[in-house]
């Protein structure tokens, strides 16, 4: 087995590398690097002690790895403290506004506009605003004969999406001010609102009543909510546990 | 003996005597309990890192024998938490001793 990156000059302690691989699986690169450095230092110290006690290098290495216990148990425990790679990506997408969030990623790929902006929040604002505009124009094109109540609903949805856009633009600043949990929670909800609005808006009006299978968009919104909850809720719970205890 | 739930407090107690690295913390817990409290050392690091995230301990990276080693130190919040745990433990211990001693 290849030694982890940064440990190329190490002897071939296969068991240690296998232990580290299992224990740190799925964690973000930063977390993996920190755990790897500490565990290898621990291992080296245990190895030295074992050899001083008269064991051969192989036996001492074997005993040192056995002393670490089950890597799967360690992984479960590390996952309670550290963000997984997915969760770290979500946080990064909110904090570093130059990176697109999920809702704006399709547009940013198509336009490649975000990188050109000097102030990163302006890029995010622009992309989210385009998304809101798309919803508004899609609504107008697809539903020519809306009743007053339906128009009010559409205007309401677009207004909520505009608020979500502003929130999304403010998230990096909130995060930098030390309100980590609030920033991620707001960003997550803003994303949900943007996608939700995009899916549900066309459902309201005569076009959806005649062409779309009834309720299709609401099913899609349900799936969206489940995906959102699976990705974001564990992250929010993890951040909340950290803040409660400090 | 199973250490479940008590490892974080034992870590704080060891660090109340001064700065230590992970391996030294593990050895000290085992030696201080004369081998009664045994645990797999891989479980020490998640507990250490969790205590650090809670702000109970701080850590610093230093070079040792050509490799990086992380040293931990008790923070003020950790010292306060340790006092609370000690008080609770004494109360629990007294209560259990009373009950067991009476039979």
mmCIF file of C-alpha atoms in Angstrom:
data_model
loop_
_atom_site.group_PDB
_atom_site.id
_atom_site.type_symbol
_atom_site.label_atom_id
_atom_site.label_comp_id
_atom_site.label_asym_id
_atom_site.label_seq_id
_atom_site.Cartn_x
_atom_site.Cartn_y
_atom_site.Cartn_z
ATOM 1 C CA UNK A 1 0.000 0.000 0.000
ATOM 2 C CA UNK A 2 1.248 3.492 -0.841
ATOM 3 C CA UNK A 3 2.033 5.745 2.120
ATOM 4 C CA UNK A 4 -0.223 8.799 2.465
ATOM 5 C CA UNK A 5 0.879 11.960 0.715
ATOM 6 C CA UNK A 6 3.652 13.712 2.638
ATOM 7 C CA UNK A 7 4.977 10.484 4.135
ATOM 8 C CA UNK A 8 6.888 9.185 1.122
ATOM 9 C CA UNK A 9 10.125 8.880 3.085
ATOM 10 C CA UNK A 10 8.484 6.577 5.621
ATOM 11 C CA UNK A 11 9.181 2.861 5.805
ATOM 12 C CA UNK A 12 6.486 0.545 4.490
ATOM 13 C CA UNK A 13 4.225 0.361 7.536
ATOM 14 C CA UNK A 14 1.338 -1.114 5.600
ATOM 15 C CA UNK A 15 -0.894 -1.667 8.628
ATOM 16 C CA UNK A 16 -0.654 1.941 9.729
ATOM 17 C CA UNK A 17 -1.549 3.265 6.295
ATOM 18 C CA UNK A 18 -4.480 0.867 6.076
ATOM 19 C CA UNK A 19 -5.663 2.019 9.525
ATOM 20 C CA UNK A 20 -5.409 5.682 8.519
ATOM 21 C CA UNK A 21 -7.204 5.075 5.238
ATOM 22 C CA UNK A 22 -10.221 3.541 6.993
ATOM 23 C CA UNK A 23 -10.251 5.955 9.952
ATOM 24 C CA UNK A 24 -10.176 9.099 7.806
ATOM 25 C CA UNK A 25 -12.340 7.917 4.904
ATOM 26 C CA UNK A 26 -14.740 10.603 3.695
ATOM 27 C CA UNK A 27 -13.281 13.411 5.829
ATOM 28 C CA UNK A 28 -12.120 16.696 4.300
ATOM 29 C CA UNK A 29 -8.486 16.941 3.182
ATOM 30 C CA UNK A 30 -7.544 19.328 6.009
ATOM 31 C CA UNK A 31 -8.977 17.037 8.663
ATOM 32 C CA UNK A 32 -7.326 13.985 7.135
ATOM 33 C CA UNK A 33 -3.933 15.704 7.083
ATOM 34 C CA UNK A 34 -4.183 16.684 10.743
ATOM 35 C CA UNK A 35 -5.307 13.233 11.895
ATOM 36 C CA UNK A 36 -2.663 11.550 9.754
ATOM 37 C CA UNK A 37 0.148 13.682 11.243
ATOM 38 C CA UNK A 38 -0.952 13.013 14.811
ATOM 39 C CA UNK A 39 -1.564 9.310 14.442
ATOM 40 C CA UNK A 40 1.746 8.755 12.636
ATOM 41 C CA UNK A 41 3.584 10.623 15.402
ATOM 42 C CA UNK A 42 1.733 8.501 17.983
ATOM 43 C CA UNK A 43 2.605 5.362 16.031
ATOM 44 C CA UNK A 44 6.275 6.351 15.770
ATOM 45 C CA UNK A 45 6.474 6.943 19.521
ATOM 46 C CA UNK A 46 4.788 3.588 20.255
ATOM 47 C CA UNK A 47 7.155 1.913 17.789
ATOM 48 C CA UNK A 48 10.222 3.424 19.497
ATOM 49 C CA UNK A 49 8.934 2.345 22.927
ATOM 50 C CA UNK A 50 8.233 -1.181 21.662
ATOM 51 C CA UNK A 51 11.719 -1.520 20.189
ATOM 52 C CA UNK A 52 13.282 -0.159 23.379
ATOM 53 C CA UNK A 53 11.348 -2.863 25.246
ATOM 54 C CA UNK A 54 13.088 -5.499 23.100
ATOM 55 C CA UNK A 55 10.537 -6.147 20.332
ATOM 56 C CA UNK A 56 11.585 -6.479 16.697
ATOM 57 C CA UNK A 57 10.583 -3.590 14.426
ATOM 58 C CA UNK A 58 7.826 -5.665 12.795
ATOM 59 C CA UNK A 59 6.402 -6.810 16.131
ATOM 60 C CA UNK A 60 6.589 -3.303 17.585
ATOM 61 C CA UNK A 61 4.819 -1.883 14.507
ATOM 62 C CA UNK A 62 2.148 -4.573 14.734
ATOM 63 C CA UNK A 63 1.574 -3.855 18.431
ATOM 64 C CA UNK A 64 1.477 -0.104 17.846
ATOM 65 C CA UNK A 65 -1.272 -0.442 15.230
ATOM 66 C CA UNK A 66 -3.224 -2.914 17.372
ATOM 67 C CA UNK A 67 -3.027 -0.432 20.226
ATOM 68 C CA UNK A 68 -4.937 2.079 18.111
ATOM 69 C CA UNK A 69 -7.987 -0.213 18.088
ATOM 70 C CA UNK A 70 -10.701 -0.369 15.462
ATOM 71 C CA UNK A 71 -10.280 2.190 12.663
ATOM 72 C CA UNK A 72 -14.039 2.044 12.007
ATOM 73 C CA UNK A 73 -14.806 3.115 15.572
ATOM 74 C CA UNK A 74 -12.278 5.923 15.231
ATOM 75 C CA UNK A 75 -13.904 6.983 11.941
ATOM 76 C CA UNK A 76 -17.345 7.177 13.556
ATOM 77 C CA UNK A 77 -15.902 9.301 16.349
ATOM 78 C CA UNK A 78 -13.955 11.576 13.982
ATOM 79 C CA UNK A 79 -17.098 12.113 11.892
ATOM 80 C CA UNK A 80 -18.890 13.460 14.936
ATOM 81 C CA UNK A 81 -16.231 16.181 15.247
ATOM 82 C CA UNK A 82 -15.009 16.867 11.733
ATOM 83 C CA UNK A 83 -16.820 17.839 8.564
ATOM 84 C CA UNK A 84 -16.959 15.265 5.810
ATOM 85 C CA UNK A 85 -15.647 16.209 2.373
ATOM 86 C CA UNK A 86 -19.216 16.952 1.195
ATOM 87 C CA UNK A 87 -19.959 19.112 4.219
ATOM 88 C CA UNK A 88 -16.656 20.982 3.863
ATOM 89 C CA UNK A 89 -17.550 21.700 0.219
ATOM 90 C CA UNK A 90 -20.953 23.077 1.239
ATOM 91 C CA UNK A 91 -19.349 25.361 3.847
ATOM 92 C CA UNK A 92 -16.698 26.485 1.353
ATOM 93 C CA UNK A 93 -19.339 27.281 -1.238
ATOM 94 C CA UNK A 94 -21.063 29.598 1.253
ATOM 95 C CA UNK A 95 -17.963 31.192 2.727
ATOM 96 C CA UNK A 96 -15.938 31.732 -0.411
ATOM 97 C CA UNK A 97 -18.366 33.615 -2.604
ATOM 98 C CA UNK A 98 -16.168 33.085 -5.640
ATOM 99 C CA UNK A 99 -17.160 29.441 -5.504
ATOM 100 C CA UNK A 100 -20.662 28.890 -6.853
ATOM 101 C CA UNK A 101 -23.341 27.549 -4.555
ATOM 102 C CA UNK A 102 -25.476 24.697 -5.833
ATOM 103 C CA UNK A 103 -28.221 26.983 -7.032
ATOM 104 C CA UNK A 104 -25.939 29.240 -9.012
ATOM 105 C CA UNK A 105 -23.495 26.610 -10.253
ATOM 106 C CA UNK A 106 -25.366 25.879 -13.494
ATOM 107 C CA UNK A 107 -25.439 29.541 -14.405
ATOM 108 C CA UNK A 108 -21.854 30.184 -13.402
ATOM 109 C CA UNK A 109 -20.703 27.292 -15.545
ATOM 110 C CA UNK A 110 -22.650 28.653 -18.495
ATOM 111 C CA UNK A 111 -21.659 32.286 -18.081
ATOM 112 C CA UNK A 112 -18.288 31.923 -16.343
ATOM 113 C CA UNK A 113 -19.035 35.384 -15.049
ATOM 114 C CA UNK A 114 -18.225 35.019 -11.382
ATOM 115 C CA UNK A 115 -14.451 34.885 -11.704
ATOM 116 C CA UNK A 116 -14.315 38.269 -13.415
ATOM 117 C CA UNK A 117 -15.847 40.186 -10.511
ATOM 118 C CA UNK A 118 -13.524 42.076 -8.197
ATOM 119 C CA UNK A 119 -15.940 41.893 -5.283
ATOM 120 C CA UNK A 120 -17.005 38.282 -5.033
ATOM 121 C CA UNK A 121 -20.413 38.961 -3.431
ATOM 122 C CA UNK A 122 -21.383 40.962 -6.513
ATOM 123 C CA UNK A 123 -20.881 37.888 -8.675
ATOM 124 C CA UNK A 124 -23.074 35.775 -6.411
ATOM 125 C CA UNK A 125 -25.728 38.473 -6.325
ATOM 126 C CA UNK A 126 -25.722 38.729 -10.111
ATOM 127 C CA UNK A 127 -26.073 34.988 -10.608
ATOM 128 C CA UNK A 128 -28.875 34.621 -8.088
ATOM 129 C CA UNK A 129 -30.624 37.659 -9.553
ATOM 130 C CA UNK A 130 -30.456 36.089 -13.024
ATOM 131 C CA UNK A 131 -32.049 32.978 -11.569
ATOM 132 C CA UNK A 132 -34.891 35.015 -10.087
ATOM 133 C CA UNK A 133 -35.308 36.817 -13.398
ATOM 134 C CA UNK A 134 -35.520 33.474 -15.215
ATOM 135 C CA UNK A 135 -38.293 32.376 -12.877
ATOM 136 C CA UNK A 136 -40.161 35.625 -13.405
ATOM 137 C CA UNK A 137 -39.862 35.509 -17.213
ATOM 138 C CA UNK A 138 -40.665 31.780 -17.312
ATOM 139 C CA UNK A 139 -43.778 32.496 -15.286
ATOM 140 C CA UNK A 140 -44.840 35.294 -17.608
ATOM 141 C CA UNK A 141 -44.236 33.260 -20.780
ATOM 142 C CA UNK A 142 -45.860 30.065 -19.597
ATOM 143 C CA UNK A 143 -48.877 31.564 -17.901
ATOM 144 C CA UNK A 144 -50.474 34.184 -20.123
ATOM 145 C CA UNK A 145 -53.862 34.199 -18.407
ATOM 146 C CA UNK A 146 -53.237 34.334 -14.714
ATOM 147 C CA UNK A 147 -55.938 35.357 -12.299
ATOM 148 C CA UNK A 148 -55.212 38.178 -9.863
ATOM 149 C CA UNK A 149 -54.653 35.699 -7.034
ATOM 150 C CA UNK A 150 -52.226 33.669 -9.169
ATOM 151 C CA UNK A 151 -50.312 36.826 -10.090
ATOM 152 C CA UNK A 152 -50.078 37.702 -6.416
ATOM 153 C CA UNK A 153 -48.717 34.231 -5.663
ATOM 154 C CA UNK A 154 -46.106 34.569 -8.423
ATOM 155 C CA UNK A 155 -45.041 38.008 -7.278
ATOM 156 C CA UNK A 156 -44.802 36.638 -3.732
ATOM 157 C CA UNK A 157 -42.578 33.763 -4.858
ATOM 158 C CA UNK A 158 -40.284 36.089 -6.820
ATOM 159 C CA UNK A 159 -40.114 38.485 -3.851
ATOM 160 C CA UNK A 160 -39.139 35.665 -1.486
ATOM 161 C CA UNK A 161 -36.510 34.537 -4.002
ATOM 162 C CA UNK A 162 -35.127 38.062 -4.130
ATOM 163 C CA UNK A 163 -34.797 38.075 -0.347
ATOM 164 C CA UNK A 164 -33.075 34.671 -0.523
ATOM 165 C CA UNK A 165 -30.668 36.104 -3.086
ATOM 166 C CA UNK A 166 -29.725 38.985 -0.787
ATOM 167 C CA UNK A 167 -29.257 36.569 2.113
ATOM 168 C CA UNK A 168 -27.007 34.362 -0.004
ATOM 169 C CA UNK A 169 -24.879 37.382 -0.890
ATOM 170 C CA UNK A 170 -24.527 38.310 2.793
ATOM 171 C CA UNK A 171 -23.580 34.822 4.008
ATOM 172 C CA UNK A 172 -19.757 35.140 3.605
ATOM 173 C CA UNK A 173 -19.786 38.378 5.627
ATOM 174 C CA UNK A 174 -21.917 36.802 8.397
ATOM 175 C CA UNK A 175 -19.542 33.833 8.475
ATOM 176 C CA UNK A 176 -16.464 36.051 8.733
ATOM 177 C CA UNK A 177 -18.092 37.856 11.681
ATOM 178 C CA UNK A 178 -17.912 34.598 13.628
ATOM 179 C CA UNK A 179 -21.555 33.569 13.267
ATOM 180 C CA UNK A 180 -20.670 30.315 11.612
ATOM 181 C CA UNK A 181 -23.837 28.367 12.377
ATOM 182 C CA UNK A 182 -26.163 31.234 11.494
ATOM 183 C CA UNK A 183 -24.357 31.839 8.181
ATOM 184 C CA UNK A 184 -24.590 28.210 7.119
ATOM 185 C CA UNK A 185 -28.231 27.929 8.253
ATOM 186 C CA UNK A 186 -29.219 31.084 6.352
ATOM 187 C CA UNK A 187 -27.286 30.029 3.265
ATOM 188 C CA UNK A 188 -28.869 26.581 3.328
ATOM 189 C CA UNK A 189 -32.411 27.956 3.625
ATOM 190 C CA UNK A 190 -31.737 30.560 0.927
ATOM 191 C CA UNK A 191 -30.654 27.797 -1.430
ATOM 192 C CA UNK A 192 -33.745 25.778 -0.620
ATOM 193 C CA UNK A 193 -35.960 28.783 -1.293
ATOM 194 C CA UNK A 194 -34.257 29.567 -4.620
ATOM 195 C CA UNK A 195 -34.593 26.007 -5.905
ATOM 196 C CA UNK A 196 -38.061 25.609 -4.410
ATOM 197 C CA UNK A 197 -39.261 28.819 -6.082
ATOM 198 C CA UNK A 198 -37.781 27.734 -9.386
ATOM 199 C CA UNK A 199 -39.641 24.413 -9.254
ATOM 200 C CA UNK A 200 -42.974 25.507 -7.769
ATOM 201 C CA UNK A 201 -43.587 28.798 -9.611
ATOM 202 C CA UNK A 202 -44.668 27.232 -12.955
ATOM 203 C CA UNK A 203 -47.118 24.967 -11.077
ATOM 204 C CA UNK A 204 -49.327 27.937 -10.259
ATOM 205 C CA UNK A 205 -51.454 28.961 -13.237
ATOM 206 C CA UNK A 206 -53.536 27.649 -16.162
ATOM 207 C CA UNK A 207 -50.550 26.281 -18.122
ATOM 208 C CA UNK A 208 -49.675 23.799 -15.398
ATOM 209 C CA UNK A 209 -53.314 22.783 -15.038
ATOM 210 C CA UNK A 210 -53.615 21.798 -18.714
ATOM 211 C CA UNK A 211 -50.138 20.569 -19.726
ATOM 212 C CA UNK A 212 -48.235 19.339 -16.668
ATOM 213 C CA UNK A 213 -49.299 16.224 -14.801
ATOM 214 C CA UNK A 214 -51.000 17.683 -11.740
ATOM 215 C CA UNK A 215 -48.722 18.064 -8.766
ATOM 216 C CA UNK A 216 -45.517 17.055 -10.563
ATOM 217 C CA UNK A 217 -43.682 20.157 -9.377
ATOM 218 C CA UNK A 218 -44.771 19.541 -5.818
ATOM 219 C CA UNK A 219 -43.327 16.022 -6.012
ATOM 220 C CA UNK A 220 -40.107 17.520 -7.366
ATOM 221 C CA UNK A 221 -40.116 20.031 -4.524
ATOM 222 C CA UNK A 222 -40.530 17.131 -2.070
ATOM 223 C CA UNK A 223 -37.535 15.323 -3.564
ATOM 224 C CA UNK A 224 -35.563 18.583 -3.444
ATOM 225 C CA UNK A 225 -36.403 18.970 0.231
ATOM 226 C CA UNK A 226 -35.278 15.417 1.033
ATOM 227 C CA UNK A 227 -31.967 15.922 -0.829
ATOM 228 C CA UNK A 228 -31.479 19.286 0.874
ATOM 229 C CA UNK A 229 -32.224 17.817 4.302
ATOM 230 C CA UNK A 230 -29.836 14.895 3.748
ATOM 231 C CA UNK A 231 -27.008 17.246 2.756
ATOM 232 C CA UNK A 232 -27.549 20.185 5.086
ATOM 233 C CA UNK A 233 -29.190 18.963 8.305
ATOM 234 C CA UNK A 234 -26.267 16.777 9.495
ATOM 235 C CA UNK A 235 -23.958 19.724 8.844
ATOM 236 C CA UNK A 236 -26.173 22.130 10.812
ATOM 237 C CA UNK A 237 -26.455 19.653 13.696
ATOM 238 C CA UNK A 238 -22.670 19.240 13.785
ATOM 239 C CA UNK A 239 -22.095 22.997 13.840
ATOM 240 C CA UNK A 240 -24.787 23.421 16.486
ATOM 241 C CA UNK A 241 -23.141 20.837 18.772
ATOM 242 C CA UNK A 242 -19.870 22.745 18.494
ATOM 243 C CA UNK A 243 -21.375 26.105 19.364
ATOM 244 C CA UNK A 244 -23.506 24.856 22.244
ATOM 245 C CA UNK A 245 -20.469 23.547 24.029
ATOM 246 C CA UNK A 246 -18.273 26.618 23.704
ATOM 247 C CA UNK B 1 -12.441 -1.362 32.422
ATOM 248 C CA UNK B 2 -14.659 0.497 29.952
ATOM 249 C CA UNK B 3 -13.851 4.205 29.753
ATOM 250 C CA UNK B 4 -17.010 5.166 27.895
ATOM 251 C CA UNK B 5 -17.963 8.769 28.608
ATOM 252 C CA UNK B 6 -15.139 9.452 31.045
ATOM 253 C CA UNK B 7 -12.265 9.851 28.587
ATOM 254 C CA UNK B 8 -12.840 13.596 27.988
ATOM 255 C CA UNK B 9 -12.714 14.305 31.741
ATOM 256 C CA UNK B 10 -9.584 12.213 32.161
ATOM 257 C CA UNK B 11 -7.965 14.158 29.324
ATOM 258 C CA UNK B 12 -8.757 17.450 31.075
ATOM 259 C CA UNK B 13 -7.394 16.070 34.343
ATOM 260 C CA UNK B 14 -4.090 14.983 32.739
ATOM 261 C CA UNK B 15 -3.723 18.350 31.018
ATOM 262 C CA UNK B 16 -4.351 20.212 34.290
ATOM 263 C CA UNK B 17 -0.806 19.134 35.234
ATOM 264 C CA UNK B 18 0.640 20.823 32.137
ATOM 265 C CA UNK B 19 1.156 20.563 28.409
ATOM 266 C CA UNK B 20 1.202 17.037 26.880
ATOM 267 C CA UNK B 21 1.110 15.387 23.465
ATOM 268 C CA UNK B 22 -1.409 12.656 22.570
ATOM 269 C CA UNK B 23 0.798 9.643 23.227
ATOM 270 C CA UNK B 24 1.878 11.010 26.620
ATOM 271 C CA UNK B 25 -1.777 11.637 27.589
ATOM 272 C CA UNK B 26 -2.689 8.048 26.716
ATOM 273 C CA UNK B 27 0.233 6.595 28.682
ATOM 274 C CA UNK B 28 -0.454 8.806 31.696
ATOM 275 C CA UNK B 29 -4.111 7.762 31.910
ATOM 276 C CA UNK B 30 -3.126 4.091 31.753
ATOM 277 C CA UNK B 31 -0.271 4.423 34.231
ATOM 278 C CA UNK B 32 -2.159 6.613 36.717
ATOM 279 C CA UNK B 33 -4.933 4.032 36.915
ATOM 280 C CA UNK B 34 -2.315 1.242 37.255
ATOM 281 C CA UNK B 35 -3.693 -0.368 34.133
ATOM 282 C CA UNK B 36 -7.301 -0.548 35.367
ATOM 283 C CA UNK B 37 -8.487 2.012 32.843
ATOM 284 C CA UNK B 38 -7.494 0.606 29.485
ATOM 285 C CA UNK B 39 -8.633 1.948 26.141
ATOM 286 C CA UNK B 40 -7.719 1.817 22.500
ATOM 287 C CA UNK B 41 -5.475 4.741 21.742
ATOM 288 C CA UNK B 42 -7.213 5.483 18.441
ATOM 289 C CA UNK B 43 -10.222 6.676 20.449
ATOM 290 C CA UNK B 44 -8.107 9.264 22.255
ATOM 291 C CA UNK B 45 -7.709 11.555 19.259
ATOM 292 C CA UNK B 46 -11.405 12.017 18.394
ATOM 293 C CA UNK B 47 -11.946 12.842 22.081
ATOM 294 C CA UNK B 48 -9.005 15.274 22.106
ATOM 295 C CA UNK B 49 -10.148 17.007 18.938
ATOM 296 C CA UNK B 50 -13.722 17.266 20.233
ATOM 297 C CA UNK B 51 -12.475 18.921 23.430
ATOM 298 C CA UNK B 52 -10.489 21.359 21.323
ATOM 299 C CA UNK B 53 -13.526 22.230 19.196
ATOM 300 C CA UNK B 54 -15.455 22.879 22.394
ATOM 301 C CA UNK B 55 -12.733 25.310 23.471
ATOM 302 C CA UNK B 56 -11.737 23.258 26.534
ATOM 303 C CA UNK B 57 -8.176 22.715 25.340
ATOM 304 C CA UNK B 58 -5.830 24.388 22.886
ATOM 305 C CA UNK B 59 -3.086 22.859 20.771
ATOM 306 C CA UNK B 60 0.125 23.866 19.119
ATOM 307 C CA UNK B 61 2.259 22.125 16.497
ATOM 308 C CA UNK B 62 5.976 21.778 17.213
ATOM 309 C CA UNK B 63 8.861 19.952 15.639
ATOM 310 C CA UNK B 64 10.145 16.886 17.526
ATOM 311 C CA UNK B 65 12.882 14.556 16.331
ATOM 312 C CA UNK B 66 12.359 15.595 12.704
ATOM 313 C CA UNK B 67 8.591 15.168 12.729
ATOM 314 C CA UNK B 68 5.598 17.301 13.658
ATOM 315 C CA UNK B 69 4.061 16.793 17.073
ATOM 316 C CA UNK B 70 0.957 18.426 18.473
ATOM 317 C CA UNK B 71 0.937 19.499 22.109
ATOM 318 C CA UNK B 72 -2.254 20.156 24.068
ATOM 319 C CA UNK B 73 -2.884 22.574 26.903
ATOM 320 C CA UNK B 74 -5.874 23.107 29.200
ATOM 321 C CA UNK B 75 -7.858 26.277 28.417
ATOM 322 C CA UNK B 76 -9.711 28.360 31.001
ATOM 323 C CA UNK B 77 -13.087 26.944 29.935
ATOM 324 C CA UNK B 78 -11.621 23.454 30.265
ATOM 325 C CA UNK B 79 -10.385 24.142 33.800
ATOM 326 C CA UNK B 80 -13.862 25.343 34.760
ATOM 327 C CA UNK B 81 -15.475 22.294 33.154
ATOM 328 C CA UNK B 82 -13.031 20.048 35.018
ATOM 329 C CA UNK B 83 -14.016 21.626 38.366
ATOM 330 C CA UNK B 84 -17.682 20.978 37.608
ATOM 331 C CA UNK B 85 -16.953 17.354 36.643
ATOM 332 C CA UNK B 86 -14.861 16.807 39.791
ATOM 333 C CA UNK B 87 -17.664 18.108 42.007
ATOM 334 C CA UNK B 88 -20.279 15.939 40.282
ATOM 335 C CA UNK B 89 -18.017 12.898 40.424
ATOM 336 C CA UNK B 90 -17.430 13.327 44.179
ATOM 337 C CA UNK B 91 -21.172 13.567 44.790
ATOM 338 C CA UNK B 92 -21.854 10.472 42.680
ATOM 339 C CA UNK B 93 -18.992 8.549 44.227
ATOM 340 C CA UNK B 94 -20.149 9.372 47.781
ATOM 341 C CA UNK B 95 -23.706 8.351 46.989
ATOM 342 C CA UNK B 96 -22.685 5.022 45.426
ATOM 343 C CA UNK B 97 -20.257 4.291 48.294
ATOM 344 C CA UNK B 98 -23.044 4.951 50.807
ATOM 345 C CA UNK B 99 -25.336 2.511 49.054
ATOM 346 C CA UNK B 100 -22.764 -0.210 48.450
ATOM 347 C CA UNK B 101 -21.258 0.222 51.912
ATOM 348 C CA UNK B 102 -24.670 -0.254 53.532
ATOM 349 C CA UNK B 103 -25.210 -3.748 52.058
#
